[in-house]
C-alpha cells in the first residue's frame, strides 16, 4: 500500500507545483520560463554556465559534499519538514547508499524501502522530487552506491569477489556483469556506482586483495575497462577507485595505516597509474574516488599533482572526483599537512577535489568552505570549476532532462532476474581455479562414490558471500549443502567441522604456537573418525569475512588457526583428500600443495558457491580460471609478483648469490590454472615481422583442445623487449582471451598489439616506443611459455 501511495505522490508531480513539469523540459528554478540550463537541446557547457550564473555561494557549496544515506548520517527514511532547516535545503551533490538495506558489521542500515525493488524506486523518486521541487534551483541529486561485486543493494544480483572475477580472464562476461550492475542501479534509482576497483594488489598480505582484480596492471585495465563500459552503457556513472597508489601501504598494513607506499616514480606510472589512465581514456569513466594515502610525502586527496595535473591534464578525465570517506579530514588528523580541518578543506578543493565524503553531516565541510570563499582563500573561479565538474556529470546522466525513475514498477522485473542469476552463476563457474590434481583425482565420479565426508571450518560457513560493498540478503548455498544437493540419494554425505577458522590466540599463534586444546583435538579426531568410512574427503578451508577484507591485513598467509593440523590428520588417513580453498588472498599452502592430491581455489564465491563448487568437483564444470595474482611460498618473499624486473625474483630452484639461504620461486605463478582437459598451441604468426614505431602488430595463434572434455583455455600473450634505454620488466602481459573448446576443436586466436602496448617510460619519463627487437610469447601461465616469435620495430 505504501508503494502505491508513493507512486501516487510522484505521478501527479505535486499538484501545487505541477507547472514546473512541461513536455520535454522541467522548470527546475521555477521561474516560469525555459532557461538555457533547462533546455535539452543546448550543449552541456552552455547549460552548465547558465546554471552556475544563477546559483548562490550556498547552492554551489552544497554541490560539493555527500550526504550519507539513511542510518549512516541521514536520520529520516523519507523527506521531512526538518529538511527545510538542514544544509541540503540548498541542494546536495550526492546521497550515498540511500535505503539499500546494507548488512555490515560497521554500519548496518535496515530499511523498509529496499524491497520490493519497485518500492525503492518509488522512494528514490520521492526524495529526488523533494530536491527538485523544494529547493530554489531544483538541482537533482546524484544517487551513488557501491557495486564491486554486484550492486550494494538488498537482494540485487550477486557476483563473486573481485579477485574471483579477475580469475575468469573473461572480458565479455565482465562487460555483461557491468551491464547488470548498471541496469539494476538505474531501475532502482541509483545514478552512480562506485566500481571498478583498479588498485593493483601487489602485496598479498593486504586485506583488500579480495576486492581487487589482481596484481597485473594490463589485466586490471582490461577487466576494469569492461566493467566501466558495461555500467555506463546503462546510463549510470562508473566511479573508479582508489586513485592512487593506494593498494601498497607500507608492510601491506591497512586499517588506521594506509600510508607510505614505497613506490618509485616509474613504477607508479607503469603499475599503479596505468589501469586508471587506460580506463579513463578508453571507457571515459564519469567518476574517480581519491584515496586515503600519501605518495612521496604528498597526500593524494590534497595533491594538485594527482587530482589535476595527472588526472585531468594528462589523462583527460572530465568527470568529478569524490573523496574516500574521511580522506579530506586525514590531511589534518593523519598526514598533518594541514593545521586544522578548515585548512584541510582548502587544500582539498585547491588540489582538485570535487565532492567530499565522510560519515558526518555535510555542513562539516560546507560551512568551512563557505568561510574560505568569503575570506578570499578559495576563489570564485576555483569554486565554479569544481561545481561545474559535478554538474557536468549530472547533465551527462540526463538528470536535468528527466530526474526520476521513469517506470518504478519495472524494477521488479529488471533487478535480479533469472538471466542475471545465470550470468552470475556462470561467472562463479569461470572463477574456479584448479591448483593441483595429482593422478586425475578430479573430477570425482559420482557413480563410484558412496560415502563422502565434507569437513573443514568453511564447509557450512556462508558469510564469505556477503560483503560491505556488494548485495545483501541473498540466500547462500554452503559447500556442504551444495554437495548434498548435487549427489542427492546417490551417496551418503557426512559432516564434521574439524576445527574453527581460527584458534583462541590467533593471530599470535602464527608466531607463538600453542598446544591443541582438548576440544580442538577432539574436533579433529571426530573428523578423522568419520573419514574412515569415506570414499573421499572434501575439506573446505581458508578464510571468512572476518579474516580478510578492508582493515583486515595479515602478517602471515598460512591457513589460519588449526586448519593445517586438520588437513594433516585427514591426509594421514590414507583416504583421498580434496582441498577446497575459500579465501580472499593468496595463502602459503606449501605442505598442502606437496601432499594433498587435489586443490581447488574458489576464492570468495557468490551465494551459488556450494552449487558451483559441487559442479566443479564432479566435472559438470571444467575449471578454466587462472590466477590473477602470484602465490608466494612465504611472506618472506614479498614483494613477489608479476611483472617483475630482471633478476629481482630469484628463479625457481636458484641460489641466493653464492649461498643457499632462501626459498625461491612462486608456489603458483600469475596466470596459472589447470584443467580437466589439455590444450596445445601451434602456428604462432606475427605480422609485420618488421615495422614502424607507430604500426600495430597483428598476432595469431591456434589453440586445440587435445583432451577428452570440453573446457575453456585462457590464451596468454606476453611481450618482451630485448634491449631498452632503461630497465624494464622482464616481460609484460599484453593480451589474453578465454576460449571455450570442445574435445578436438581448434580455434585461431587473434591479438592486436598497439604502440601503447610496446611503449616504455624513457629516461625523460616520456612514453616512447623504442626501436629494437621484441619477442611475443604465448603461454599457459607467466612461467609456462609454449611458443615464441620475434619482430623488429624500426625508427
mmCIF file of C-alpha atoms in Angstrom, residues 158 421 424-425 428 465 475-477 605-613:
data_model
loop_
_atom_site.group_PDB
_atom_site.id
_atom_site.type_symbol
_atom_site.label_atom_id
_atom_site.label_comp_id
_atom_site.label_asym_id
_atom_site.label_seq_id
_atom_site.Cartn_x
_atom_site.Cartn_y
_atom_site.Cartn_z
ATOM 1 C CA UNK A 158 25.445 -11.041 -6.530
ATOM 2 C CA UNK A 421 21.326 -15.017 -11.832
ATOM 3 C CA UNK A 424 26.408 -14.555 -12.045
ATOM 4 C CA UNK A 425 26.468 -18.342 -11.670
ATOM 5 C CA UNK A 428 31.289 -18.173 -10.376
ATOM 6 C CA UNK A 465 29.395 -14.460 0.029
ATOM 7 C CA UNK A 475 20.268 -16.961 0.076
ATOM 8 C CA UNK A 476 23.696 -18.618 0.203
ATOM 9 C CA UNK A 477 24.280 -22.292 -0.537
ATOM 10 C CA UNK A 605 32.413 -17.055 -4.443
ATOM 11 C CA UNK A 606 28.890 -15.655 -4.584
ATOM 12 C CA UNK A 607 25.783 -17.180 -2.993
ATOM 13 C CA UNK A 608 25.736 -20.027 -5.530
ATOM 14 C CA UNK A 609 29.092 -21.155 -4.100
ATOM 15 C CA UNK A 610 28.083 -24.599 -2.901
ATOM 16 C CA UNK A 611 26.317 -25.449 -6.143
ATOM 17 C CA UNK A 612 29.214 -24.284 -8.329
ATOM 18 C CA UNK A 613 31.892 -25.969 -6.209
#
